[in-house]
Amino acid sequence: TTGKHLSIILDNCGGQNKNNYVLRLALWLVERSYFHNVDIIFYIRGHTKNACDQLFNQLKKRYHRQQIFIMDQLVVVLNFSPNVHFQEVQAHDFFDYGEMLDYFYKKFPNGTIQNNHVFSVSSEHPTKMIVKTTDAADSVEMDFRLSTNVNDNNRAAALQNYELTPIPAPGLKEIKQVELYSKFRRFVPDEFKDIICPKPSDEILDNIR
C-alpha cells in the first residue's frame, strides 16, 4: 500500500543530510510508489533544536555514567529510555544507493542545494522536485529524469528490478589494528580483549613493525 505523505525534517549538515544523495531519495521513494508525496525540510540556521536533540540528551545522561566496552552493552544502555528504540545496524544493511540514484536521476545543478530549505516531490510528477528557500517563498521546479541509462518505456520495470550493490565493510586499517593490540589491549577487561583489541595476523604485525 502506498503511503500518503512523508515529511523528513533534518538539520543543515551538508556532509550528512543536505546533499545529492539524501535529497534524491525523495524522488525514488515517490517513483517507486512508497509514498504519494515526500517533503524534505531543513531547519533554518539558528533554529535547529528539536525533539531529537532532547532525546539525545536523555541518552547521554545514562551512558555517560556507564562502563561500556562493546556494542551489545551500548544497545542495552540506549534502549533503557522508554522514549528511544535503538537498533544496531549491521554491515549487511549498507547498500550503494548513490550508484542507483546516479543511474536514474540527474544531480542537482551547482548552487541549488545549500541555499534552499524545502524539497518536495509529488506522485503527479515523480521525477520533478519543487525547491524553495522557505515554505512561503516562491518555488522552482527541477526535472531530474535521466533517460540515458534506461528507456522511458521501461523505466518502471527498471526501477522495480534494480538490485542495489552491497557496500563491503571497510574494516580497520592495519596500523589501527596493531595500535589497538599493542597500546590499548592492556586497559580492556579480559572478557572484552579479543572483541575490541584482537591480535592481528603475524603478517600484519610484521608489516607495521
PDB file of N, CA and C in Angstrom, residues 64-142:
ATOM      1  N   HIS A  64      26.800   8.165  29.854  1.00  0.00           N
ATOM      2  CA  HIS A  64      27.987   8.843  30.375  1.00  0.00           C
ATOM      3  C   HIS A  64      28.411   8.291  31.734  1.00  0.00           C
ATOM      4  N   ARG A  65      27.488   7.599  32.411  1.00  0.00           N
ATOM      5  CA  ARG A  65      27.786   7.057  33.734  1.00  0.00           C
ATOM      6  C   ARG A  65      28.075   5.552  33.702  1.00  0.00           C
ATOM      7  N   GLN A  66      28.171   4.999  32.514  1.00  0.00           N
ATOM      8  CA  GLN A  66      28.350   3.556  32.371  1.00  0.00           C
ATOM      9  C   GLN A  66      29.748   3.223  31.850  1.00  0.00           C
ATOM     10  N   GLN A  67      30.224   2.041  32.217  1.00  0.00           N
ATOM     11  CA  GLN A  67      31.441   1.491  31.623  1.00  0.00           C
ATOM     12  C   GLN A  67      31.012   0.621  30.435  1.00  0.00           C
ATOM     13  N   ILE A  68      31.177   1.144  29.233  1.00  0.00           N
ATOM     14  CA  ILE A  68      30.719   0.467  28.025  1.00  0.00           C
ATOM     15  C   ILE A  68      31.925   0.119  27.162  1.00  0.00           C
ATOM     16  N   PHE A  69      32.068  -1.153  26.848  1.00  0.00           N
ATOM     17  CA  PHE A  69      33.216  -1.608  26.081  1.00  0.00           C
ATOM     18  C   PHE A  69      32.835  -2.163  24.706  1.00  0.00           C
ATOM     19  N   ILE A  70      31.641  -2.755  24.582  1.00  0.00           N
ATOM     20  CA  ILE A  70      31.256  -3.375  23.321  1.00  0.00           C
ATOM     21  C   ILE A  70      29.863  -2.901  22.901  1.00  0.00           C
ATOM     22  N   MET A  71      29.526  -3.145  21.648  1.00  0.00           N
ATOM     23  CA  MET A  71      28.275  -2.659  21.082  1.00  0.00           C
ATOM     24  C   MET A  71      27.063  -3.245  21.793  1.00  0.00           C
ATOM     25  N   ASP A  72      27.111  -4.493  22.175  1.00  0.00           N
ATOM     26  CA  ASP A  72      25.968  -5.114  22.857  1.00  0.00           C
ATOM     27  C   ASP A  72      25.613  -4.365  24.132  1.00  0.00           C
ATOM     28  N   GLN A  73      26.624  -3.902  24.855  1.00  0.00           N
ATOM     29  CA  GLN A  73      26.371  -3.132  26.064  1.00  0.00           C
ATOM     30  C   GLN A  73      25.728  -1.791  25.739  1.00  0.00           C
ATOM     31  N   LEU A  74      26.203  -1.149  24.667  1.00  0.00           N
ATOM     32  CA  LEU A  74      25.644   0.142  24.271  1.00  0.00           C
ATOM     33  C   LEU A  74      24.180   0.006  23.875  1.00  0.00           C
ATOM     34  N   VAL A  75      23.820  -1.066  23.179  1.00  0.00           N
ATOM     35  CA  VAL A  75      22.425  -1.288  22.776  1.00  0.00           C
ATOM     36  C   VAL A  75      21.527  -1.368  23.997  1.00  0.00           C
ATOM     37  N   VAL A  76      21.952  -2.088  25.020  1.00  0.00           N
ATOM     38  CA  VAL A  76      21.159  -2.238  26.245  1.00  0.00           C
ATOM     39  C   VAL A  76      20.982  -0.895  26.940  1.00  0.00           C
ATOM     40  N   VAL A  77      22.065  -0.132  27.054  1.00  0.00           N
ATOM     41  CA  VAL A  77      22.007   1.152  27.752  1.00  0.00           C
ATOM     42  C   VAL A  77      21.113   2.146  27.014  1.00  0.00           C
ATOM     43  N   LEU A  78      21.256   2.229  25.693  1.00  0.00           N
ATOM     44  CA  LEU A  78      20.468   3.195  24.932  1.00  0.00           C
ATOM     45  C   LEU A  78      18.990   2.832  24.881  1.00  0.00           C
ATOM     46  N   ASN A  79      18.672   1.563  24.977  1.00  0.00           N
ATOM     47  CA  ASN A  79      17.270   1.139  24.961  1.00  0.00           C
ATOM     48  C   ASN A  79      16.619   1.215  26.329  1.00  0.00           C
ATOM     49  N   PHE A  80      17.356   1.693  27.326  1.00  0.00           N
ATOM     50  CA  PHE A  80      16.783   1.827  28.669  1.00  0.00           C
ATOM     51  C   PHE A  80      15.712   2.916  28.704  1.00  0.00           C
ATOM     52  N   SER A  81      15.904   3.968  27.892  1.00  0.00           N
ATOM     53  CA  SER A  81      14.939   5.061  27.864  1.00  0.00           C
ATOM     54  C   SER A  81      13.639   4.603  27.208  1.00  0.00           C
ATOM     55  N   PRO A  82      12.482   4.897  27.812  1.00  0.00           N
ATOM     56  CA  PRO A  82      11.200   4.483  27.228  1.00  0.00           C
ATOM     57  C   PRO A  82      10.861   5.234  25.938  1.00  0.00           C
ATOM     58  N   ASN A  83      11.552   6.345  25.684  1.00  0.00           N
ATOM     59  CA  ASN A  83      11.246   7.161  24.506  1.00  0.00           C
ATOM     60  C   ASN A  83      12.141   6.860  23.316  1.00  0.00           C
ATOM     61  N   VAL A  84      13.030   5.882  23.472  1.00  0.00           N
ATOM     62  CA  VAL A  84      14.001   5.600  22.430  1.00  0.00           C
ATOM     63  C   VAL A  84      14.002   4.112  22.101  1.00  0.00           C
ATOM     64  N   HIS A  85      14.026   3.818  20.802  1.00  0.00           N
ATOM     65  CA  HIS A  85      14.247   2.439  20.362  1.00  0.00           C
ATOM     66  C   HIS A  85      15.511   2.432  19.518  1.00  0.00           C
ATOM     67  N   PHE A  86      16.571   1.869  20.069  1.00  0.00           N
ATOM     68  CA  PHE A  86      17.859   1.839  19.392  1.00  0.00           C
ATOM     69  C   PHE A  86      18.078   0.463  18.788  1.00  0.00           C
ATOM     70  N   GLN A  87      18.386   0.433  17.499  1.00  0.00           N
ATOM     71  CA  GLN A  87      18.620  -0.823  16.803  1.00  0.00           C
ATOM     72  C   GLN A  87      19.975  -0.769  16.117  1.00  0.00           C
ATOM     73  N   GLU A  88      20.820  -1.739  16.406  1.00  0.00           N
ATOM     74  CA  GLU A  88      22.157  -1.770  15.828  1.00  0.00           C
ATOM     75  C   GLU A  88      22.088  -2.063  14.334  1.00  0.00           C
ATOM     76  N   VAL A  89      22.800  -1.291  13.557  1.00  0.00           N
ATOM     77  CA  VAL A  89      22.903  -1.509  12.120  1.00  0.00           C
ATOM     78  C   VAL A  89      24.057  -2.463  11.854  1.00  0.00           C
ATOM     79  N   GLN A  90      23.808  -3.458  11.019  1.00  0.00           N
ATOM     80  CA  GLN A  90      24.823  -4.454  10.698  1.00  0.00           C
ATOM     81  C   GLN A  90      25.497  -4.118   9.372  1.00  0.00           C
ATOM     82  N   ALA A  91      26.648  -4.726   9.132  1.00  0.00           N
ATOM     83  CA  ALA A  91      27.398  -4.451   7.901  1.00  0.00           C
ATOM     84  C   ALA A  91      26.569  -4.766   6.661  1.00  0.00           C
ATOM     85  N   HIS A  92      25.721  -5.802   6.723  1.00  0.00           N
ATOM     86  CA  HIS A  92      24.952  -6.191   5.539  1.00  0.00           C
ATOM     87  C   HIS A  92      23.766  -5.259   5.272  1.00  0.00           C
ATOM     88  N   ASP A  93      23.576  -4.227   6.115  1.00  0.00           N
ATOM     89  CA  ASP A  93      22.488  -3.276   5.904  1.00  0.00           C
ATOM     90  C   ASP A  93      22.887  -2.119   4.994  1.00  0.00           C
ATOM     91  N   PHE A  94      24.149  -2.058   4.577  1.00  0.00           N
ATOM     92  CA  PHE A  94      24.633  -0.926   3.801  1.00  0.00           C
ATOM     93  C   PHE A  94      24.682  -1.270   2.311  1.00  0.00           C
ATOM     94  N   PHE A  95      23.998  -0.431   1.507  1.00  0.00           N
ATOM     95  CA  PHE A  95      23.959  -0.616   0.063  1.00  0.00           C
ATOM     96  C   PHE A  95      24.331   0.684  -0.643  1.00  0.00           C
ATOM     97  N   ASP A  96      24.774   0.576  -1.877  1.00  0.00           N
ATOM     98  CA  ASP A  96      25.231   1.734  -2.636  1.00  0.00           C
ATOM     99  C   ASP A  96      24.039   2.426  -3.298  1.00  0.00           C
ATOM    100  N   TYR A  97      23.304   3.208  -2.501  1.00  0.00           N
ATOM    101  CA  TYR A  97      22.177   3.961  -3.038  1.00  0.00           C
ATOM    102  C   TYR A  97      22.654   5.053  -3.988  1.00  0.00           C
ATOM    103  N   GLY A  98      23.869   5.569  -3.759  1.00  0.00           N
ATOM    104  CA  GLY A  98      24.393   6.605  -4.641  1.00  0.00           C
ATOM    105  C   GLY A  98      24.522   6.120  -6.068  1.00  0.00           C
ATOM    106  N   GLU A  99      25.001   4.898  -6.239  1.00  0.00           N
ATOM    107  CA  GLU A  99      25.126   4.313  -7.573  1.00  0.00           C
ATOM    108  C   GLU A  99      23.765   4.205  -8.246  1.00  0.00           C
ATOM    109  N   MET A 100      22.762   3.780  -7.497  1.00  0.00           N
ATOM    110  CA  MET A 100      21.415   3.642  -8.034  1.00  0.00           C
ATOM    111  C   MET A 100      20.809   4.990  -8.406  1.00  0.00           C
ATOM    112  N   LEU A 101      20.975   5.986  -7.527  1.00  0.00           N
ATOM    113  CA  LEU A 101      20.419   7.311  -7.798  1.00  0.00           C
ATOM    114  C   LEU A 101      21.067   7.955  -9.018  1.00  0.00           C
ATOM    115  N   ASP A 102      22.367   7.752  -9.176  1.00  0.00           N
ATOM    116  CA  ASP A 102      23.057   8.295 -10.352  1.00  0.00           C
ATOM    117  C   ASP A 102      22.593   7.622 -11.641  1.00  0.00           C
ATOM    118  N   TYR A 103      22.096   6.405 -11.531  1.00  0.00           N
ATOM    119  CA  TYR A 103      21.646   5.664 -12.709  1.00  0.00           C
ATOM    120  C   TYR A 103      20.314   6.200 -13.232  1.00  0.00           C
ATOM    121  N   PHE A 104      19.447   6.667 -12.304  1.00  0.00           N
ATOM    122  CA  PHE A 104      18.099   7.078 -12.704  1.00  0.00           C
ATOM    123  C   PHE A 104      17.881   8.590 -12.695  1.00  0.00           C
ATOM    124  N   TYR A 105      18.693   9.321 -11.931  1.00  0.00           N
ATOM    125  CA  TYR A 105      18.407  10.743 -11.739  1.00  0.00           C
ATOM    126  C   TYR A 105      19.631  11.629 -11.990  1.00  0.00           C
ATOM    127  N   LYS A 106      19.365  12.811 -12.516  1.00  0.00           N
ATOM    128  CA  LYS A 106      20.416  13.817 -12.647  1.00  0.00           C
ATOM    129  C   LYS A 106      20.789  14.337 -11.257  1.00  0.00           C
ATOM    130  N   LYS A 107      21.950  14.937 -11.167  1.00  0.00           N
ATOM    131  CA  LYS A 107      22.352  15.588  -9.929  1.00  0.00           C
ATOM    132  C   LYS A 107      21.841  17.028  -9.910  1.00  0.00           C
ATOM    133  N   PHE A 108      21.805  17.613  -8.723  1.00  0.00           N
ATOM    134  CA  PHE A 108      21.388  18.999  -8.598  1.00  0.00           C
ATOM    135  C   PHE A 108      22.373  19.923  -9.321  1.00  0.00           C
ATOM    136  N   PRO A 109      21.866  20.939  -9.999  1.00  0.00           N
ATOM    137  CA  PRO A 109      22.779  21.948 -10.561  1.00  0.00           C
ATOM    138  C   PRO A 109      23.554  22.634  -9.439  1.00  0.00           C
ATOM    139  N   ASN A 110      24.746  23.083  -9.728  1.00  0.00           N
ATOM    140  CA  ASN A 110      25.562  23.760  -8.730  1.00  0.00           C
ATOM    141  C   ASN A 110      24.833  24.957  -8.134  1.00  0.00           C
ATOM    142  N   GLY A 111      24.930  25.079  -6.816  1.00  0.00           N
ATOM    143  CA  GLY A 111      24.349  26.230  -6.135  1.00  0.00           C
ATOM    144  C   GLY A 111      22.880  26.123  -5.805  1.00  0.00           C
ATOM    145  N   THR A 112      22.252  24.977  -6.048  1.00  0.00           N
ATOM    146  CA  THR A 112      20.802  24.858  -5.822  1.00  0.00           C
ATOM    147  C   THR A 112      20.450  24.083  -4.560  1.00  0.00           C
ATOM    148  N   ILE A 113      21.439  23.576  -3.847  1.00  0.00           N
ATOM    149  CA  ILE A 113      21.137  22.796  -2.647  1.00  0.00           C
ATOM    150  C   ILE A 113      21.223  23.643  -1.381  1.00  0.00           C
ATOM    151  N   GLN A 114      22.388  24.239  -1.136  1.00  0.00           N
ATOM    152  CA  GLN A 114      22.641  24.862   0.160  1.00  0.00           C
ATOM    153  C   GLN A 114      21.744  26.057   0.450  1.00  0.00           C
ATOM    154  N   ASN A 115      21.311  26.785  -0.572  1.00  0.00           N
ATOM    155  CA  ASN A 115      20.502  27.979  -0.345  1.00  0.00           C
ATOM    156  C   ASN A 115      19.024  27.676  -0.127  1.00  0.00           C
ATOM    157  N   ASN A 116      18.607  26.442  -0.381  1.00  0.00           N
ATOM    158  CA  ASN A 116      17.196  26.081  -0.243  1.00  0.00           C
ATOM    159  C   ASN A 116      16.970  25.219   0.993  1.00  0.00           C
ATOM    160  N   HIS A 117      15.710  25.233   1.479  1.00  0.00           N
ATOM    161  CA  HIS A 117      15.389  24.520   2.708  1.00  0.00           C
ATOM    162  C   HIS A 117      14.205  23.568   2.572  1.00  0.00           C
ATOM    163  N   VAL A 118      13.441  23.661   1.491  1.00  0.00           N
ATOM    164  CA  VAL A 118      12.259  22.810   1.301  1.00  0.00           C
ATOM    165  C   VAL A 118      12.369  22.115  -0.056  1.00  0.00           C
ATOM    166  N   PHE A 119      12.302  20.782  -0.036  1.00  0.00           N
ATOM    167  CA  PHE A 119      12.435  19.977  -1.259  1.00  0.00           C
ATOM    168  C   PHE A 119      11.251  19.010  -1.300  1.00  0.00           C
ATOM    169  N   SER A 120      10.390  19.128  -2.316  1.00  0.00           N
ATOM    170  CA  SER A 120       9.139  18.374  -2.345  1.00  0.00           C
ATOM    171  C   SER A 120       8.975  17.611  -3.654  1.00  0.00           C
ATOM    172  N   VAL A 121       8.442  16.384  -3.531  1.00  0.00           N
ATOM    173  CA  VAL A 121       8.174  15.545  -4.694  1.00  0.00           C
ATOM    174  C   VAL A 121       6.753  15.018  -4.586  1.00  0.00           C
ATOM    175  N   SER A 122       6.016  15.034  -5.699  1.00  0.00           N
ATOM    176  CA  SER A 122       4.633  14.553  -5.732  1.00  0.00           C
ATOM    177  C   SER A 122       4.506  13.437  -6.763  1.00  0.00           C
ATOM    178  N   SER A 123       3.581  12.518  -6.518  1.00  0.00           N
ATOM    179  CA  SER A 123       3.362  11.410  -7.439  1.00  0.00           C
ATOM    180  C   SER A 123       2.811  11.868  -8.783  1.00  0.00           C
ATOM    181  N   GLU A 124       2.297  13.100  -8.856  1.00  0.00           N
ATOM    182  CA  GLU A 124       1.821  13.621 -10.139  1.00  0.00           C
ATOM    183  C   GLU A 124       2.978  13.798 -11.118  1.00  0.00           C
ATOM    184  N   HIS A 125       4.147  14.163 -10.598  1.00  0.00           N
ATOM    185  CA  HIS A 125       5.354  14.322 -11.424  1.00  0.00           C
ATOM    186  C   HIS A 125       6.529  13.757 -10.621  1.00  0.00           C
ATOM    187  N   PRO A 126       6.662  12.438 -10.569  1.00  0.00           N
ATOM    188  CA  PRO A 126       7.603  11.812  -9.624  1.00  0.00           C
ATOM    189  C   PRO A 126       9.082  12.028  -9.918  1.00  0.00           C
ATOM    190  N   THR A 127       9.408  12.525 -11.100  1.00  0.00           N
ATOM    191  CA  THR A 127      10.823  12.804 -11.375  1.00  0.00           C
ATOM    192  C   THR A 127      11.138  14.292 -11.264  1.00  0.00           C
ATOM    193  N   LYS A 128      10.154  15.073 -10.822  1.00  0.00           N
ATOM    194  CA  LYS A 128      10.363  16.506 -10.654  1.00  0.00           C
ATOM    195  C   LYS A 128      10.321  16.872  -9.171  1.00  0.00           C
ATOM    196  N   MET A 129      11.114  17.874  -8.809  1.00  0.00           N
ATOM    197  CA  MET A 129      11.179  18.308  -7.429  1.00  0.00           C
ATOM    198  C   MET A 129      10.921  19.810  -7.344  1.00  0.00           C
ATOM    199  N   ILE A 130      10.079  20.183  -6.369  1.00  0.00           N
ATOM    200  CA  ILE A 130       9.814  21.590  -6.096  1.00  0.00           C
ATOM    201  C   ILE A 130      10.789  22.032  -5.001  1.00  0.00           C
ATOM    202  N   VAL A 131      11.543  23.084  -5.282  1.00  0.00           N
ATOM    203  CA  VAL A 131      12.588  23.559  -4.372  1.00  0.00           C
ATOM    204  C   VAL A 131      12.274  24.993  -3.958  1.00  0.00           C
ATOM    205  N   LYS A 132      12.368  25.254  -2.632  1.00  0.00           N
ATOM    206  CA  LYS A 132      12.092  26.602  -2.123  1.00  0.00           C
ATOM    207  C   LYS A 132      13.078  26.952  -1.014  1.00  0.00           C
ATOM    208  N   THR A 133      13.311  28.251  -0.852  1.00  0.00           N
ATOM    209  CA  THR A 133      14.165  28.688   0.253  1.00  0.00           C
ATOM    210  C   THR A 133      13.441  28.552   1.582  1.00  0.00           C
ATOM    211  N   THR A 134      12.157  28.866   1.622  1.00  0.00           N
ATOM    212  CA  THR A 134      11.298  28.669   2.791  1.00  0.00           C
ATOM    213  C   THR A 134       9.940  28.215   2.295  1.00  0.00           C
ATOM    214  N   ASP A 135       9.097  27.777   3.209  1.00  0.00           N
ATOM    215  CA  ASP A 135       7.789  27.259   2.815  1.00  0.00           C
ATOM    216  C   ASP A 135       6.940  28.334   2.130  1.00  0.00           C
ATOM    217  N   ALA A 136       7.137  29.601   2.510  1.00  0.00           N
ATOM    218  CA  ALA A 136       6.315  30.675   1.954  1.00  0.00           C
ATOM    219  C   ALA A 136       6.942  31.328   0.724  1.00  0.00           C
ATOM    220  N   ALA A 137       8.136  30.920   0.357  1.00  0.00           N
ATOM    221  CA  ALA A 137       8.845  31.564  -0.750  1.00  0.00           C
ATOM    222  C   ALA A 137       8.380  31.012  -2.096  1.00  0.00           C
ATOM    223  N   ASP A 138       8.760  31.731  -3.151  1.00  0.00           N
ATOM    224  CA  ASP A 138       8.485  31.246  -4.500  1.00  0.00           C
ATOM    225  C   ASP A 138       9.260  29.953  -4.746  1.00  0.00           C
ATOM    226  N   SER A 139       8.689  29.082  -5.543  1.00  0.00           N
ATOM    227  CA  SER A 139       9.295  27.774  -5.764  1.00  0.00           C
ATOM    228  C   SER A 139       9.900  27.674  -7.158  1.00  0.00           C
ATOM    229  N   VAL A 140      10.823  26.740  -7.294  1.00  0.00           N
ATOM    230  CA  VAL A 140      11.439  26.419  -8.577  1.00  0.00           C
ATOM    231  C   VAL A 140      11.266  24.929  -8.818  1.00  0.00           C
ATOM    232  N   GLU A 141      10.836  24.550 -10.009  1.00  0.00           N
ATOM    233  CA  GLU A 141      10.653  23.135 -10.346  1.00  0.00           C
ATOM    234  C   GLU A 141      11.867  22.639 -11.123  1.00  0.00           C
ATOM    235  N   MET A 142      12.393  21.498 -10.698  1.00  0.00           N
ATOM    236  CA  MET A 142      13.544  20.894 -11.366  1.00  0.00           C
ATOM    237  C   MET A 142      13.184  19.486 -11.821  1.00  0.00           C
TER     238      MET A 142
END
